[in-house]
Each structure stands twice: as structure tokens, then as C-alpha cells.
Short mmCIF file of C-alpha atoms in Angstrom, two decimals:
data_model
loop_
_atom_site.label_atom_id
_atom_site.label_comp_id
_atom_site.label_asym_id
_atom_site.label_seq_id
_atom_site.Cartn_x
_atom_site.Cartn_y
_atom_site.Cartn_z
CA UNK A 1 85.09 154.42 100.41
CA UNK A 2 84.14 152.13 103.22
CA UNK A 3 83.69 153.82 106.56
CA UNK A 4 86.34 153.46 109.19
CA UNK A 5 85.50 151.48 112.31
CA UNK A 6 85.75 154.67 114.35
CA UNK A 7 83.19 156.43 112.07
CA UNK A 8 80.56 153.79 112.67
CA UNK A 9 77.78 154.53 115.09
CA UNK A 10 78.59 153.58 118.72
CA UNK A 11 76.29 150.64 119.54
CA UNK A 12 78.11 149.65 122.69
CA UNK A 13 75.52 151.45 124.86
CA UNK A 14 72.97 148.95 123.67
CA UNK A 15 74.66 146.39 125.87
CA UNK A 16 72.91 148.05 128.84
CA UNK A 17 69.60 147.50 127.14
CA UNK A 18 70.45 143.85 126.58
CA UNK A 19 70.45 143.35 130.31
CA UNK A 20 66.66 143.55 130.29
CA UNK A 21 65.13 140.17 130.78
CA UNK A 22 62.85 140.39 127.69
CA UNK A 23 65.44 141.96 125.34
CA UNK A 24 68.66 140.38 124.18
CA UNK A 25 70.51 142.57 121.82
CA UNK A 26 73.98 140.94 122.29
CA UNK A 27 73.69 138.82 119.12
CA UNK A 28 72.61 141.89 117.06
CA UNK A 29 75.48 144.05 118.42
CA UNK A 30 78.07 141.35 117.80
CA UNK A 31 76.96 140.76 114.24
CA UNK A 32 76.76 144.49 113.46
CA UNK A 33 80.08 145.31 114.97
CA UNK A 34 81.68 142.34 113.11
CA UNK A 35 80.34 143.62 109.86
CA UNK A 36 81.54 147.14 110.57
CA UNK A 37 84.99 145.83 111.48
CA UNK A 38 85.29 143.88 108.37
CA UNK A 39 84.12 146.64 106.04
CA UNK A 40 86.16 149.46 107.61
CA UNK A 41 88.64 151.16 105.42
CA UNK A 42 91.08 151.75 108.33
CA UNK A 43 91.87 149.37 111.08
CA UNK A 44 94.55 150.91 113.28
CA UNK A 45 95.68 149.81 116.72
CA UNK A 46 92.77 151.59 118.51
CA UNK A 47 90.27 150.00 116.10
CA UNK A 48 91.66 146.54 116.69
CA UNK A 49 91.71 146.98 120.47
CA UNK A 50 88.18 148.37 120.55
CA UNK A 51 86.71 145.60 118.52
CA UNK A 52 88.73 142.92 120.38
CA UNK A 53 87.35 144.27 123.67
CA UNK A 54 83.77 144.45 122.58
CA UNK A 55 83.62 141.13 120.65
CA UNK A 56 85.72 139.35 123.23
CA UNK A 57 83.10 140.17 125.82
CA UNK A 58 80.19 139.03 123.73
CA UNK A 59 81.57 135.81 122.05
CA UNK A 60 81.27 133.75 125.21
CA UNK A 61 77.64 134.69 125.89
CA UNK A 62 75.97 134.88 122.56
CA UNK A 63 73.86 131.94 121.12
CA UNK A 64 75.63 129.23 119.11
CA UNK A 65 74.17 130.32 115.87
CA UNK A 66 75.52 133.82 116.17
CA UNK A 67 78.90 132.59 117.25
CA UNK A 68 79.16 130.34 114.26
CA UNK A 69 78.02 133.04 111.88
CA UNK A 70 80.67 135.45 113.25
CA UNK A 71 83.30 132.76 113.19
CA UNK A 72 82.71 132.10 109.52
CA UNK A 73 83.24 135.80 108.83
CA UNK A 74 86.24 136.42 111.06
CA UNK A 75 88.19 133.21 110.56
CA UNK A 76 89.55 133.86 106.98
CA UNK A 77 90.03 137.56 107.69
CA UNK A 78 93.78 138.13 108.18
CA UNK A 79 93.33 141.14 110.54
CA UNK A 80 91.15 139.31 112.99
CA UNK A 81 92.76 139.48 116.44
CA UNK A 82 93.96 135.95 117.31
CA UNK A 83 92.41 136.23 120.82
CA UNK A 84 89.04 136.40 119.24
CA UNK A 85 89.64 133.26 117.15
CA UNK A 86 90.84 131.52 120.19
CA UNK A 87 87.63 132.54 121.98
CA UNK A 88 85.55 131.29 119.15
CA UNK A 89 87.41 127.99 119.14
CA UNK A 90 86.95 127.66 122.91
CA UNK A 91 83.14 127.72 122.39
CA UNK A 92 83.33 124.48 120.55
CA UNK A 93 80.77 123.26 118.02
CA UNK A 94 80.26 125.11 114.73
CA UNK A 95 82.18 128.17 115.78
CA UNK A 96 85.24 126.11 116.54
CA UNK A 97 84.99 124.13 113.36
CA UNK A 98 84.58 127.26 111.29
CA UNK A 99 87.81 128.68 112.67
CA UNK A 100 89.74 125.54 112.23
CA UNK A 101 88.62 125.24 108.65
CA UNK A 102 88.89 128.92 107.62
CA UNK A 103 91.78 130.53 109.56
CA UNK A 104 94.76 131.08 107.29
CA UNK A 105 97.12 130.46 110.22
CA UNK A 106 96.51 128.60 113.54
CA UNK A 107 98.82 129.87 116.20
CA UNK A 108 99.50 127.65 119.22
CA UNK A 109 96.86 129.23 121.61
CA UNK A 110 94.18 128.47 119.07
CA UNK A 111 95.31 124.86 118.74
CA UNK A 112 95.49 124.54 122.54
CA UNK A 113 92.01 125.91 122.83
CA UNK A 114 90.69 123.43 120.21
CA UNK A 115 92.30 120.44 121.82
CA UNK A 116 91.64 121.38 125.42
CA UNK A 117 88.04 120.13 125.61
CA UNK A 118 88.96 116.59 124.29
CA UNK A 119 86.52 116.98 121.39
CA UNK A 120 87.22 115.09 118.17
CA UNK A 121 88.73 118.10 116.39
CA UNK A 122 92.29 116.80 116.26
CA UNK A 123 91.76 115.20 112.80
CA UNK A 124 90.60 118.53 111.32
CA UNK A 125 93.69 120.28 112.71
CA UNK A 126 95.92 117.36 111.44
CA UNK A 127 94.66 118.00 107.87
CA UNK A 128 95.96 121.62 107.78
CA UNK A 129 99.14 122.70 105.89
CA UNK A 130 100.62 124.94 108.57
CA UNK A 131 101.35 122.51 111.38
CA UNK A 132 104.45 123.24 113.43
CA UNK A 133 106.76 120.65 114.78
CA UNK A 134 105.36 121.11 118.28
CA UNK A 135 101.78 120.76 117.06
CA UNK A 136 102.71 117.58 115.14
CA UNK A 137 104.29 116.13 118.21
CA UNK A 138 101.26 116.94 120.27
CA UNK A 139 98.87 115.37 117.69
CA UNK A 140 100.97 112.23 117.39
CA UNK A 141 101.23 111.96 121.17
CA UNK A 142 97.50 111.56 121.42
CA UNK A 143 97.63 108.19 119.68
CA UNK A 144 94.21 108.78 118.12
CA UNK A 145 93.37 106.72 115.01
CA UNK A 146 91.47 109.57 113.34
CA UNK A 147 94.35 112.00 113.82
CA UNK A 148 96.90 109.51 112.66
CA UNK A 149 94.94 108.85 109.46
CA UNK A 150 94.42 112.56 108.85
CA UNK A 151 98.21 113.14 109.21
CA UNK A 152 98.93 110.19 106.97
CA UNK A 153 96.65 111.66 104.31
CA UNK A 154 98.15 115.14 104.57
CA UNK A 155 101.17 115.45 102.26
CA UNK A 156 101.65 119.04 103.41
CA UNK A 157 102.48 117.80 107.00
CA UNK A 158 106.16 117.97 107.08
CA UNK A 159 106.75 114.94 109.38
CA UNK A 160 110.31 114.55 110.73
CA UNK A 161 111.73 111.18 110.23
CA UNK A 162 111.26 110.01 113.87
CA UNK A 163 107.55 111.06 113.79
CA UNK A 164 107.03 109.40 110.48
CA UNK A 165 108.55 106.15 111.83
CA UNK A 166 106.25 106.35 114.82
CA UNK A 167 103.20 106.57 112.71
CA UNK A 168 104.30 103.86 110.32
CA UNK A 169 105.05 101.72 113.32
CA UNK A 170 101.45 102.07 114.44
CA UNK A 171 100.24 101.19 110.85
CA UNK A 172 101.84 97.72 111.25
CA UNK A 173 98.75 96.71 113.21
CA UNK A 174 96.26 99.03 111.53
CA UNK A 175 95.62 97.99 107.89
CA UNK A 176 93.57 101.10 107.01
CA UNK A 177 96.40 103.37 108.11
CA UNK A 178 99.01 101.23 106.34
CA UNK A 179 97.16 101.49 103.08
CA UNK A 180 97.00 105.27 103.31
CA UNK A 181 100.75 105.45 103.73
CA UNK A 182 101.31 102.99 100.93
CA UNK A 183 99.17 105.04 98.58
CA UNK A 184 101.58 108.02 98.95
CA UNK A 185 104.24 107.99 96.42
CA UNK A 186 106.09 110.82 98.02
CA UNK A 187 107.41 108.58 100.71
CA UNK A 188 110.64 106.65 100.31
CA UNK A 189 110.17 102.90 99.85
CA UNK A 190 112.42 102.31 102.81
CA UNK A 191 110.25 104.42 105.06
CA UNK A 192 107.21 102.21 104.34
CA UNK A 193 109.12 98.94 104.58
CA UNK A 194 107.43 97.97 107.87
CA UNK A 195 104.19 97.87 105.82
CA UNK A 196 105.53 95.52 103.28
CA UNK A 197 102.81 92.84 103.86
CA UNK A 198 100.07 95.36 103.07
CA UNK A 199 101.68 96.51 99.80
CA UNK A 200 100.75 95.42 96.39
CA UNK A 201 103.07 93.44 94.21
CA UNK A 202 104.83 96.43 92.48
CA UNK A 203 105.33 98.26 95.76
CA UNK A 204 106.70 95.12 97.39
CA UNK A 205 109.21 94.74 94.58
CA UNK A 206 110.22 98.41 95.01
CA UNK A 207 110.60 98.08 98.75
CA UNK A 208 112.73 94.94 98.21
CA UNK A 209 115.08 96.84 95.82
CA UNK A 210 115.38 99.69 98.33
CA UNK A 211 116.17 97.37 101.18
CA UNK A 212 118.68 95.47 99.09
CA UNK A 213 120.56 98.74 98.31
CA UNK A 214 121.07 99.34 102.07
CA UNK A 215 121.69 95.60 102.90
CA UNK A 216 124.56 95.58 100.41
CA UNK A 217 126.37 98.06 102.60
CA UNK A 218 126.50 95.52 105.55
CA UNK A 219 128.07 92.08 105.78
CA UNK A 220 125.46 89.34 105.39
CA UNK A 221 125.89 86.53 107.94
CA UNK A 222 125.72 82.93 106.47
CA UNK A 223 122.30 81.29 106.32
CA UNK A 224 121.48 79.01 109.18
CA UNK A 225 123.00 75.59 108.66
CA UNK A 226 120.64 72.92 107.46
CA UNK A 227 117.66 75.22 107.75
CA UNK A 228 115.96 73.74 104.70
CA UNK A 229 116.39 70.23 106.04
CA UNK A 230 115.06 71.05 109.44
CA UNK A 231 112.03 73.03 108.18
CA UNK A 232 110.99 70.56 105.53
CA UNK A 233 111.11 67.73 108.03
CA UNK A 234 108.68 69.59 110.32
CA UNK A 235 106.56 70.46 107.31
CA UNK A 236 106.41 66.90 106.05
CA UNK A 237 105.04 65.77 109.47
CA UNK A 238 102.53 68.67 109.43
CA UNK A 239 103.97 69.83 112.73
CA UNK A 240 103.10 73.49 112.49
CA UNK A 241 104.00 74.44 116.07
CA UNK A 242 107.39 72.66 115.73
CA UNK A 243 107.98 74.40 112.44
CA UNK A 244 107.21 77.78 113.81
CA UNK A 245 109.41 77.07 116.81
CA UNK A 246 112.31 75.93 114.49
CA UNK A 247 112.29 79.01 112.24
CA UNK A 248 111.97 81.30 115.27
CA UNK A 249 115.11 79.73 116.75
CA UNK A 250 117.00 79.55 113.51
CA UNK A 251 116.63 83.28 112.82
CA UNK A 252 116.50 84.42 116.45
CA UNK A 253 113.06 85.98 115.87
CA UNK A 254 110.71 87.22 118.61
CA UNK A 255 108.36 84.54 119.92
CA UNK A 256 105.03 84.72 118.32
CA UNK A 257 106.36 86.73 115.44
CA UNK A 258 103.53 85.64 113.10
CA UNK A 259 101.18 87.66 115.12
CA UNK A 260 103.00 90.83 114.04
CA UNK A 261 100.19 91.23 111.53
CA UNK A 262 96.58 91.29 112.66
CA UNK A 263 95.45 89.91 109.38
CA UNK A 264 95.66 86.10 109.41
CA UNK A 265 95.54 86.00 105.57
CA UNK A 266 99.01 87.77 105.55
CA UNK A 267 100.79 85.45 107.89
CA UNK A 268 101.89 83.12 105.22
CA UNK A 269 103.35 86.11 103.42
CA UNK A 270 105.27 86.88 106.61
CA UNK A 271 106.38 83.32 106.77
CA UNK A 272 107.58 83.52 103.19
CA UNK A 273 109.76 86.39 103.99
CA UNK A 274 111.17 84.47 106.91
CA UNK A 275 111.87 81.43 104.74
CA UNK A 276 113.76 83.70 102.29
CA UNK A 277 115.72 85.19 105.14
CA UNK A 278 116.63 81.75 106.41
CA UNK A 279 118.25 80.97 103.02
CA UNK A 280 115.91 78.28 101.81
CA UNK A 281 115.94 77.32 98.11
CA UNK A 282 112.77 77.81 96.09
CA UNK A 283 111.95 74.12 95.80
CA UNK A 284 112.16 73.83 99.63
CA UNK A 285 109.77 76.72 100.03
CA UNK A 286 107.37 75.19 97.55
CA UNK A 287 107.57 71.85 99.44
CA UNK A 288 106.61 73.66 102.60
CA UNK A 289 103.71 75.42 100.89
CA UNK A 290 102.39 72.04 99.68
CA UNK A 291 102.76 70.11 102.91
CA UNK A 292 102.60 72.37 106.00
CA UNK A 293 98.99 73.55 105.65
CA UNK A 294 96.28 71.79 103.69
CA UNK A 295 94.30 74.99 103.05
CA UNK A 296 97.31 76.62 101.37
CA UNK A 297 98.26 73.53 99.53
CA UNK A 298 94.84 73.11 97.99
CA UNK A 299 94.95 76.53 96.33
CA UNK A 300 97.23 76.63 93.28
CA UNK A 301 96.72 80.46 93.04
CA UNK A 302 97.85 80.82 96.73
CA UNK A 303 100.94 78.80 96.17
CA UNK A 304 101.76 80.67 92.93
CA UNK A 305 101.48 83.98 94.68
CA UNK A 306 103.63 82.87 97.55
CA UNK A 307 106.31 81.73 95.14
CA UNK A 308 106.22 85.01 93.36
CA UNK A 309 106.75 86.79 96.66
CA UNK A 310 109.63 84.40 97.47
CA UNK A 311 111.29 85.39 94.21
CA UNK A 312 110.84 89.12 94.87
CA UNK A 313 113.36 89.27 97.73
CA UNK A 314 116.99 88.32 97.73
CA UNK A 315 117.97 86.86 101.15
CA UNK A 316 119.80 89.98 102.28
CA UNK A 317 116.70 92.22 101.41
CA UNK A 318 114.39 89.62 103.04
CA UNK A 319 116.44 89.85 106.24
CA UNK A 320 116.01 93.62 106.44
CA UNK A 321 112.36 93.52 105.39
CA UNK A 322 111.61 90.98 108.11
CA UNK A 323 113.39 93.20 110.61
CA UNK A 324 111.27 96.22 109.46
CA UNK A 325 108.05 94.24 109.70
CA UNK A 326 108.75 92.91 113.15
CA UNK A 327 110.55 95.95 114.48
CA UNK A 328 113.38 93.47 115.28
CA UNK A 329 117.03 93.89 115.29
CA UNK A 330 118.76 90.78 113.80
CA UNK A 331 121.55 89.19 115.89
CA UNK A 332 124.59 87.46 114.51
CA UNK A 333 124.24 83.78 115.19
CA UNK A 334 126.92 82.25 117.41
CA UNK A 335 127.53 79.36 115.00
CA UNK A 336 128.26 81.77 112.12
CA UNK A 337 130.74 83.76 114.23
CA UNK A 338 132.44 80.54 115.44
CA UNK A 339 133.05 79.27 111.94
CA UNK A 340 134.35 82.57 110.55
CA UNK A 341 138.15 81.87 111.26
CA UNK A 342 137.96 78.59 109.54
CA UNK A 343 136.61 80.33 106.41
CA UNK A 344 139.44 82.68 106.22
CA UNK A 345 141.97 80.53 104.32
CA UNK A 346 139.45 79.53 101.73
CA UNK A 347 137.52 82.77 101.59
CA UNK A 348 137.25 82.95 97.75
CA UNK A 349 135.96 79.39 97.53
CA UNK A 350 133.49 79.88 100.36
CA UNK A 351 132.32 83.14 98.78
CA UNK A 352 131.52 81.29 95.62
CA UNK A 353 129.48 78.80 97.68
CA UNK A 354 127.61 81.57 99.35
CA UNK A 355 126.78 83.11 95.97
CA UNK A 356 125.76 79.72 94.64
CA UNK A 357 123.38 79.29 97.60
CA UNK A 358 121.63 82.48 96.46
CA UNK A 359 121.26 81.22 92.84
CA UNK A 360 117.87 79.72 92.12
CA UNK A 361 117.91 75.99 91.41
CA UNK A 362 117.54 74.71 87.92
CA UNK A 363 114.53 72.64 88.68
CA UNK A 364 111.56 74.08 90.55
CA UNK A 365 108.71 72.12 92.02
CA UNK A 366 106.25 74.77 91.18
CA UNK A 367 102.72 73.61 90.47
CA UNK A 368 101.40 74.34 86.99
CA UNK A 369 98.06 75.40 85.70
CA UNK A 370 97.92 72.03 83.91
CA UNK A 371 98.05 70.23 87.31
CA UNK A 372 95.13 72.41 88.50
CA UNK A 373 92.83 71.13 85.74
CA UNK A 374 93.81 67.50 86.14
#
């Protein structure tokens, strides 16, 4: 049988000896009393109070090595008084890290103590499985890239929808964080739709299907009139600024929408989603790829990949994906609203025309591998 804590020799009197200038027994006393506390067969209220009082007085004044050694022993022990763990965390350094890593449960005072000194410990806390809603909110409010990434990598973090949306929103401009979220298969495709541009081909297709399911529940406004004609004319002249201004106005997009992604190599993908949302036919999109920018036009692989992306999204899904990427709310165009009454008598015929406009053309001006070799 292990001795009880009360049966152990009383070493507290040695504290008086430790006051001598040439003799420091505080580390020895703390280590010995910690071992006795852990090995005791009985730990009643008196035992807990006695140890908490003794250790609580020594933890702030012992050396770092002793504090870390004691923290490694006490942190995983379920009967350790929380006040002692908070005191060890407050020391910082190895003692703090040992408690964060080893404690089975972190109560709020411990978390407060860990975060109070501004040290980079938030990421370690964010990787734990026992985070409360209040702790999650506090961690997210710090807007710290390391904490955000740790939360994104932690499937045990039960993020409420509004907190998840906030983190995913930050990931729009942080490719490393975006890829962490996209690698998680436990997240709904619609939840990661704002990260569409960073997704691989299969995930883009899945996101498109998910967005189409919700888009089908809402009326789809008609495509902007003569969008294809207007945009191909600007493209034929190589007028990039005019082209961007035109598609911005046609869809009511935020100015400078192409800068929504910090990766310039993905801006043509964003433009492709916008072209699909504008209701262009495939051959019109291909014409734009071949005429608007010489760098894109000179790469057959680039054009092929853009066309594959164009085919991934129906117009209704593209509109919603574009809204998610840009954090933008589409507005009904005045022209579409104005023409609605005139469409009423011929609604069946016009509906057929709208469906036909979504149907891919029979002929596609898609470059072939044969052309690449010629």
C-alpha cells in the first residue's frame, strides 16, 4: 500500500532552512512533496488543501527546470488542484507547455493564464479536443494565423457555423489555410465554397453540385443581355481594362473583384466563374481565352483547363460560387425586372429559350492537341 500524504514526513519546516543564502531547498521540497502527493493512497480534502498550499507557494519561486519537471508529473494527474496547473501555466516556458499538452481538461482560468502573457501558445490550445464555445470564440477573435491553422487542422474542434464561416472567410486570402480546410472531408462542400479556386478538380465539381442544389431553390434571373457580344468585342481588341469593367457592370460585381484571390495564377479561374455566371456560351468563353491575354492563349493546357472549369458549373451554380468567393450578394438587375411582365404571356416559350441558353452549343472552338503539335 502506498503511504497517504498525511503519513509522509513533514518537510515543510525545511522551507525555513531554504532562506539561507547558500542553501536553496525549495526545488527539493517541491519535487519530494509532488512525488508524495502522487503516490499517496488517500487524497482527502485536507490532503489536497495542504499540498495546494505548499506547492502553490513554491511554484512561482523555484527554477524553471524544477517547475517543468513538476508540471510534467502533475498535468496528466486528474486529482491535481486546478489552481496549481494555472500557476504552472502562468510561469510560461516549459512548465506552461507541459500543462497545455498533458492536462486532460483545461478549465477557463488555465486558458486565461496561458493567453494572458501574449506568448505563442494559442496554437497549442487550439489543437486540443476539449475547447468550449467561449474558448473557441476567444481564439478566433485573436486573428492569429497560427491559431487559425491549428483550429482548421483540429477535427475535434466543434466550430459553430458562424465561427467556421469566419475562419473560411479568412482562408480566401490565405492559401495555406484554404488548403487545410479543403483537405478535410468532414466539412460540407457548401461550407468550403468560398475556397473554390484553391480546390482540386474533383472538389470543385463537388462544390458545384452542392451549390446547384441550393440554387435550384431560388429563381434564376435572366443572363445579362448581349453579354457575350459585349465581352468578346472587348476581348477582340485586347482591351483588358474595358473587359473587366464590362463584366463588373454586367453582373454588378464589386470593383476590383479579381483581386479577391491573392494568387494571380487563379484570377483567370475566377474570371471563368464570372463568365459562366454571365451566361456566356462555351465558344464565346474559348474565344476570350484565345484573344484577351496572349500568355493564356499561348498555352493549350491552360485553355483546356479553363474550358474544363467552365463546363464544371451550370450558370446558377456559378452565380452562387462567385458570390461565395467574393463574399458578395447578387442583386437582381433592373433590366431583368423590367422585362418580367412582358414575359408572362409567353412564359412557356421563354422558359424554353432560357433552357436552350444553358444547353452547350453543338460546335465548340476548343483547341485540340493536334493544333499544339502543328
